[in-house]
mmCIF file of C-alpha atoms in Angstrom:
data_model
loop_
_atom_site.group_PDB
_atom_site.id
_atom_site.type_symbol
_atom_site.label_atom_id
_atom_site.label_comp_id
_atom_site.label_asym_id
_atom_site.label_seq_id
_atom_site.Cartn_x
_atom_site.Cartn_y
_atom_site.Cartn_z
ATOM 1 C CA MET A 1 0.000 0.000 0.000
ATOM 2 C CA LEU A 2 1.223 3.468 -0.886
ATOM 3 C CA VAL A 3 0.191 4.934 2.459
ATOM 4 C CA ASP A 4 2.623 2.602 4.212
ATOM 5 C CA ASN A 5 5.575 4.013 2.252
ATOM 6 C CA THR A 6 7.988 6.490 3.758
ATOM 7 C CA ILE A 7 7.716 9.995 2.328
ATOM 8 C CA THR A 8 10.890 9.495 0.312
ATOM 9 C CA ASP A 9 9.696 6.124 -1.041
ATOM 10 C CA TYR A 10 6.388 7.638 -2.117
ATOM 11 C CA LEU A 11 8.179 10.520 -3.829
ATOM 12 C CA ASP A 12 10.517 8.096 -5.574
ATOM 13 C CA LYS A 13 7.509 6.129 -6.863
ATOM 14 C CA ALA A 14 5.789 9.315 -7.992
ATOM 15 C CA ALA A 15 8.939 10.299 -9.881
ATOM 16 C CA ALA A 16 9.427 6.884 -11.510
ATOM 17 C CA GLY A 17 8.352 6.123 -15.064
ATOM 18 C CA THR A 18 5.222 4.309 -13.928
ATOM 19 C CA ALA A 19 1.591 5.442 -13.919
ATOM 20 C CA VAL A 20 1.023 4.763 -10.222
ATOM 21 C CA PRO A 21 1.019 6.805 -8.057
ATOM 22 C CA GLY A 22 -0.243 9.493 -10.382
ATOM 23 C CA GLY A 23 -1.990 12.825 -10.153
ATOM 24 C CA GLY A 24 -5.110 11.461 -8.492
ATOM 25 C CA SER A 25 -3.166 9.836 -5.686
ATOM 26 C CA VAL A 26 -1.117 12.993 -5.178
ATOM 27 C CA ALA A 27 -4.331 15.031 -5.130
ATOM 28 C CA ALA A 28 -5.624 12.906 -2.260
ATOM 29 C CA LEU A 29 -2.288 13.261 -0.463
ATOM 30 C CA ASN A 30 -2.455 17.054 -0.716
ATOM 31 C CA ALA A 31 -5.985 17.072 0.659
ATOM 32 C CA ALA A 32 -5.039 14.688 3.484
ATOM 33 C CA LEU A 33 -2.118 16.940 4.457
ATOM 34 C CA ALA A 34 -4.512 19.896 4.448
ATOM 35 C CA ALA A 35 -6.901 18.073 6.758
ATOM 36 C CA GLY A 36 -4.025 17.264 9.102
ATOM 37 C CA LEU A 37 -2.910 20.890 9.255
ATOM 38 C CA THR A 38 -6.477 22.042 9.879
ATOM 39 C CA GLU A 39 -6.750 19.559 12.721
ATOM 40 C CA MET A 40 -3.461 20.871 14.095
ATOM 41 C CA VAL A 41 -4.697 24.472 14.178
ATOM 42 C CA ALA A 42 -7.787 23.363 16.091
ATOM 43 C CA ASN A 43 -5.701 21.354 18.555
ATOM 44 C CA LEU A 44 -3.381 24.328 19.073
ATOM 45 C CA THR A 45 -6.444 26.352 20.040
ATOM 46 C CA ILE A 46 -8.036 23.902 22.457
ATOM 47 C CA GLY A 47 -7.030 24.653 26.040
ATOM 48 C CA LYS A 48 -5.296 27.921 25.175
ATOM 49 C CA LYS A 49 -5.947 31.070 27.188
ATOM 50 C CA GLY A 50 -8.145 33.540 25.353
ATOM 51 C CA TYR A 51 -9.866 30.887 23.255
ATOM 52 C CA GLU A 52 -12.192 29.422 25.881
ATOM 53 C CA ALA A 53 -15.280 30.645 24.016
ATOM 54 C CA VAL A 54 -14.450 28.589 20.911
ATOM 55 C CA GLU A 55 -13.062 25.487 22.620
ATOM 56 C CA ASP A 56 -16.097 23.306 21.927
ATOM 57 C CA GLU A 57 -16.226 24.526 18.337
ATOM 58 C CA MET A 58 -12.540 23.704 17.885
ATOM 59 C CA LYS A 59 -13.038 20.232 19.349
ATOM 60 C CA THR A 60 -15.803 19.576 16.835
ATOM 61 C CA LEU A 61 -13.647 21.010 14.045
ATOM 62 C CA ALA A 62 -10.718 18.787 15.025
ATOM 63 C CA GLU A 63 -12.956 15.710 14.955
ATOM 64 C CA LYS A 64 -14.299 16.576 11.501
ATOM 65 C CA ALA A 65 -10.819 17.264 10.170
ATOM 66 C CA SER A 66 -9.579 13.976 11.620
ATOM 67 C CA ARG A 67 -12.306 12.004 9.870
ATOM 68 C CA LEU A 68 -11.514 13.717 6.580
ATOM 69 C CA ARG A 69 -7.780 13.112 7.046
ATOM 70 C CA ILE A 70 -8.365 9.385 7.536
ATOM 71 C CA LYS A 71 -10.726 9.191 4.557
ATOM 72 C CA LEU A 72 -8.429 11.151 2.266
ATOM 73 C CA THR A 73 -5.421 9.100 3.337
ATOM 74 C CA ALA A 74 -7.269 5.972 2.228
ATOM 75 C CA ALA A 75 -8.024 7.679 -1.097
ATOM 76 C CA ILE A 76 -4.279 7.854 -1.842
ATOM 77 C CA ASP A 77 -4.469 4.104 -2.504
ATOM 78 C CA ARG A 78 -8.064 4.035 -3.713
ATOM 79 C CA ASP A 79 -7.227 6.314 -6.626
ATOM 80 C CA ALA A 80 -4.162 4.280 -7.579
ATOM 81 C CA ASP A 81 -6.213 1.073 -7.372
ATOM 82 C CA ALA A 82 -8.950 2.562 -9.563
ATOM 83 C CA TYR A 83 -6.409 3.459 -12.244
ATOM 84 C CA SER A 84 -4.971 -0.062 -12.079
ATOM 85 C CA GLU A 85 -8.476 -1.444 -12.662
ATOM 86 C CA VAL A 86 -8.752 0.607 -15.850
ATOM 87 C CA MET A 87 -5.422 -0.692 -17.108
ATOM 88 C CA ALA A 88 -6.442 -4.268 -16.293
ATOM 89 C CA ALA A 89 -9.705 -3.852 -18.206
ATOM 90 C CA TYR A 90 -7.851 -2.661 -21.304
ATOM 91 C CA LYS A 91 -5.765 -5.837 -21.207
ATOM 92 C CA LEU A 92 -8.789 -8.154 -21.369
ATOM 93 C CA PRO A 93 -9.010 -10.401 -24.457
ATOM 94 C CA LYS A 94 -10.948 -9.240 -27.530
ATOM 95 C CA ALA A 95 -10.570 -12.161 -29.929
ATOM 96 C CA THR A 96 -14.328 -12.745 -30.255
ATOM 97 C CA ASP A 97 -17.388 -10.498 -30.366
ATOM 98 C CA GLU A 98 -18.409 -11.725 -26.917
ATOM 99 C CA GLU A 99 -14.985 -11.013 -25.448
ATOM 100 C CA THR A 100 -14.987 -7.588 -27.059
ATOM 101 C CA ALA A 101 -18.392 -6.750 -25.590
ATOM 102 C CA VAL A 102 -17.290 -7.877 -22.125
ATOM 103 C CA ARG A 103 -14.057 -5.910 -22.449
ATOM 104 C CA ILE A 104 -15.862 -2.726 -23.454
ATOM 105 C CA GLN A 105 -18.264 -2.998 -20.514
ATOM 106 C CA LYS A 106 -15.443 -3.688 -18.054
ATOM 107 C CA ILE A 107 -13.511 -0.688 -19.373
ATOM 108 C CA GLN A 108 -16.546 1.563 -19.015
ATOM 109 C CA ASP A 109 -17.257 0.336 -15.480
ATOM 110 C CA ALA A 110 -13.614 0.862 -14.495
ATOM 111 C CA ILE A 111 -13.477 4.371 -15.974
ATOM 112 C CA LYS A 112 -16.658 5.343 -14.142
ATOM 113 C CA HIS A 113 -15.109 4.150 -10.901
ATOM 114 C CA ALA A 114 -11.887 5.986 -11.737
ATOM 115 C CA ALA A 115 -13.938 9.188 -12.109
ATOM 116 C CA LEU A 116 -15.966 8.690 -8.933
ATOM 117 C CA VAL A 117 -12.912 8.321 -6.663
ATOM 118 C CA PRO A 118 -11.383 11.744 -7.431
ATOM 119 C CA LEU A 119 -14.855 13.299 -7.392
ATOM 120 C CA GLU A 120 -15.188 12.187 -3.779
ATOM 121 C CA VAL A 121 -11.702 13.531 -3.061
ATOM 122 C CA ALA A 122 -12.716 16.903 -4.509
ATOM 123 C CA ARG A 123 -15.839 17.006 -2.340
ATOM 124 C CA ASP A 124 -13.842 16.152 0.768
ATOM 125 C CA ALA A 125 -11.117 18.659 -0.093
ATOM 126 C CA LEU A 126 -13.758 21.372 -0.363
ATOM 127 C CA ALA A 127 -14.961 20.423 3.107
ATOM 128 C CA VAL A 128 -11.374 20.767 4.351
ATOM 129 C CA ILE A 129 -11.110 24.271 2.877
ATOM 130 C CA GLU A 130 -14.260 25.266 4.742
ATOM 131 C CA LEU A 131 -12.860 23.876 8.002
ATOM 132 C CA ALA A 132 -9.515 25.575 7.402
ATOM 133 C CA GLY A 133 -11.304 28.881 6.965
ATOM 134 C CA GLN A 134 -13.148 28.336 10.229
ATOM 135 C CA ALA A 135 -9.869 27.488 11.963
ATOM 136 C CA ILE A 136 -8.202 30.619 10.596
ATOM 137 C CA ARG A 137 -11.068 32.900 11.622
ATOM 138 C CA LYS A 138 -11.616 31.559 15.135
ATOM 139 C CA GLY A 139 -8.560 29.515 16.007
ATOM 140 C CA ASN A 140 -5.165 30.276 17.471
ATOM 141 C CA LYS A 141 -3.848 33.333 15.602
ATOM 142 C CA ASN A 142 -0.276 32.084 15.983
ATOM 143 C CA ALA A 143 -1.223 29.159 13.729
ATOM 144 C CA ALA A 144 -3.158 31.179 11.138
ATOM 145 C CA SER A 145 -0.425 30.687 8.534
ATOM 146 C CA ASP A 146 -0.723 26.917 9.013
ATOM 147 C CA GLY A 147 -4.445 27.248 8.373
ATOM 148 C CA ALA A 148 -3.630 29.174 5.206
ATOM 149 C CA VAL A 149 -1.300 26.406 4.026
ATOM 150 C CA ALA A 150 -4.101 23.932 4.760
ATOM 151 C CA ALA A 151 -6.549 25.907 2.636
ATOM 152 C CA MET A 152 -4.048 26.161 -0.244
ATOM 153 C CA ASN A 153 -3.161 22.469 -0.117
ATOM 154 C CA ALA A 154 -6.843 21.536 -0.026
ATOM 155 C CA ARG A 155 -7.457 23.801 -3.030
ATOM 156 C CA THR A 156 -4.651 22.072 -4.910
ATOM 157 C CA GLY A 157 -6.001 18.650 -3.953
ATOM 158 C CA ALA A 158 -9.531 19.569 -5.000
ATOM 159 C CA LEU A 159 -8.618 21.108 -8.357
ATOM 160 C CA ALA A 160 -6.186 18.281 -9.136
ATOM 161 C CA ALA A 161 -8.893 15.737 -8.361
ATOM 162 C CA ILE A 162 -11.354 17.642 -10.553
ATOM 163 C CA TYR A 163 -8.924 17.489 -13.471
ATOM 164 C CA ASN A 164 -8.718 13.727 -12.998
ATOM 165 C CA VAL A 165 -12.508 13.518 -13.135
ATOM 166 C CA LYS A 166 -12.576 15.548 -16.356
ATOM 167 C CA ILE A 167 -9.947 13.342 -17.993
ATOM 168 C CA ASN A 168 -12.019 10.240 -17.274
ATOM 169 C CA LEU A 169 -15.305 11.803 -18.377
ATOM 170 C CA SER A 170 -14.005 12.162 -21.912
ATOM 171 C CA SER A 171 -13.887 8.349 -22.197
ATOM 172 C CA ILE A 172 -17.315 7.586 -20.700
ATOM 173 C CA ARG A 173 -20.024 6.612 -23.179
ATOM 174 C CA ASP A 174 -22.891 6.988 -20.712
ATOM 175 C CA ASP A 175 -23.875 10.565 -21.573
ATOM 176 C CA SER A 176 -26.288 10.947 -18.665
ATOM 177 C CA PHE A 177 -23.632 9.860 -16.158
ATOM 178 C CA ALA A 178 -20.971 12.059 -17.751
ATOM 179 C CA ASP A 179 -23.205 15.135 -17.983
ATOM 180 C CA LYS A 180 -24.258 14.859 -14.337
ATOM 181 C CA MET A 181 -20.658 14.569 -13.173
ATOM 182 C CA ALA A 182 -19.512 17.391 -15.442
ATOM 183 C CA GLN A 183 -22.091 19.709 -13.909
ATOM 184 C CA GLU A 184 -21.025 18.796 -10.384
ATOM 185 C CA VAL A 185 -17.312 19.330 -11.046
ATOM 186 C CA LYS A 186 -18.083 22.696 -12.635
ATOM 187 C CA GLU A 187 -19.905 23.788 -9.484
ATOM 188 C CA LEU A 188 -17.201 22.315 -7.244
ATOM 189 C CA GLU A 189 -14.477 24.179 -9.111
ATOM 190 C CA ILE A 190 -16.225 27.500 -8.481
ATOM 191 C CA GLN A 191 -16.831 26.726 -4.811
ATOM 192 C CA VAL A 192 -13.239 25.627 -4.219
ATOM 193 C CA VAL A 193 -11.802 28.906 -5.501
ATOM 194 C CA GLU A 194 -14.368 31.001 -3.623
ATOM 195 C CA LYS A 195 -13.890 29.150 -0.321
ATOM 196 C CA GLU A 196 -10.110 29.372 -0.538
ATOM 197 C CA ASN A 197 -10.294 33.103 -1.201
ATOM 198 C CA ASP A 198 -12.609 33.507 1.793
ATOM 199 C CA ALA A 199 -10.256 31.546 4.028
ATOM 200 C CA LEU A 200 -7.100 33.394 2.962
ATOM 201 C CA SER A 201 -8.779 36.793 3.313
ATOM 202 C CA CYS A 202 -8.848 36.171 7.074
ATOM 203 C CA VAL A 203 -5.059 35.810 7.358
ATOM 204 C CA ALA A 204 -3.299 38.989 8.431
ATOM 205 C CA VAL A 205 0.083 39.204 6.674
#
């Protein structure tokens, strides 16, 4: 599993001439790092003098960020696995009409799955941006820059994931499925940029 690699091993694999881990996996990693930083800002606020009024809110925020961090960490492998499924489907035999039909269906199913995984990453990354903004506005001011880095990393993770969705949509023959996903990613893209701008506007530099 990629998540069990050291940082240097993961980077070496990302740099190698292989397709996995690719952009989708790295997108999930960026979003997971953002969730971790958001959680950190909340934890640096809890129990600190002057922040008693927001302690319960920060505890709730930390719990939400933790759940997203765990989910996004798992997506580092889920995205790589989904891509591997697509590659495996393309290698299926196509010597007969029946084999060809099965192969086409398996490819389409795998591509749909490969689009759904980064879509979920994008949704979760948007949620992280919103939490990071909350942490910046109400959390420990000494950690506001960390919250800003969280928001920027989550933005990168979300937009990178969205690009991976778009790439897969171009190969999907189910027009209804593709159109629905295309509309959602369009809306997500707008929200991601807006939420990041909102979060960063609260950082005094």
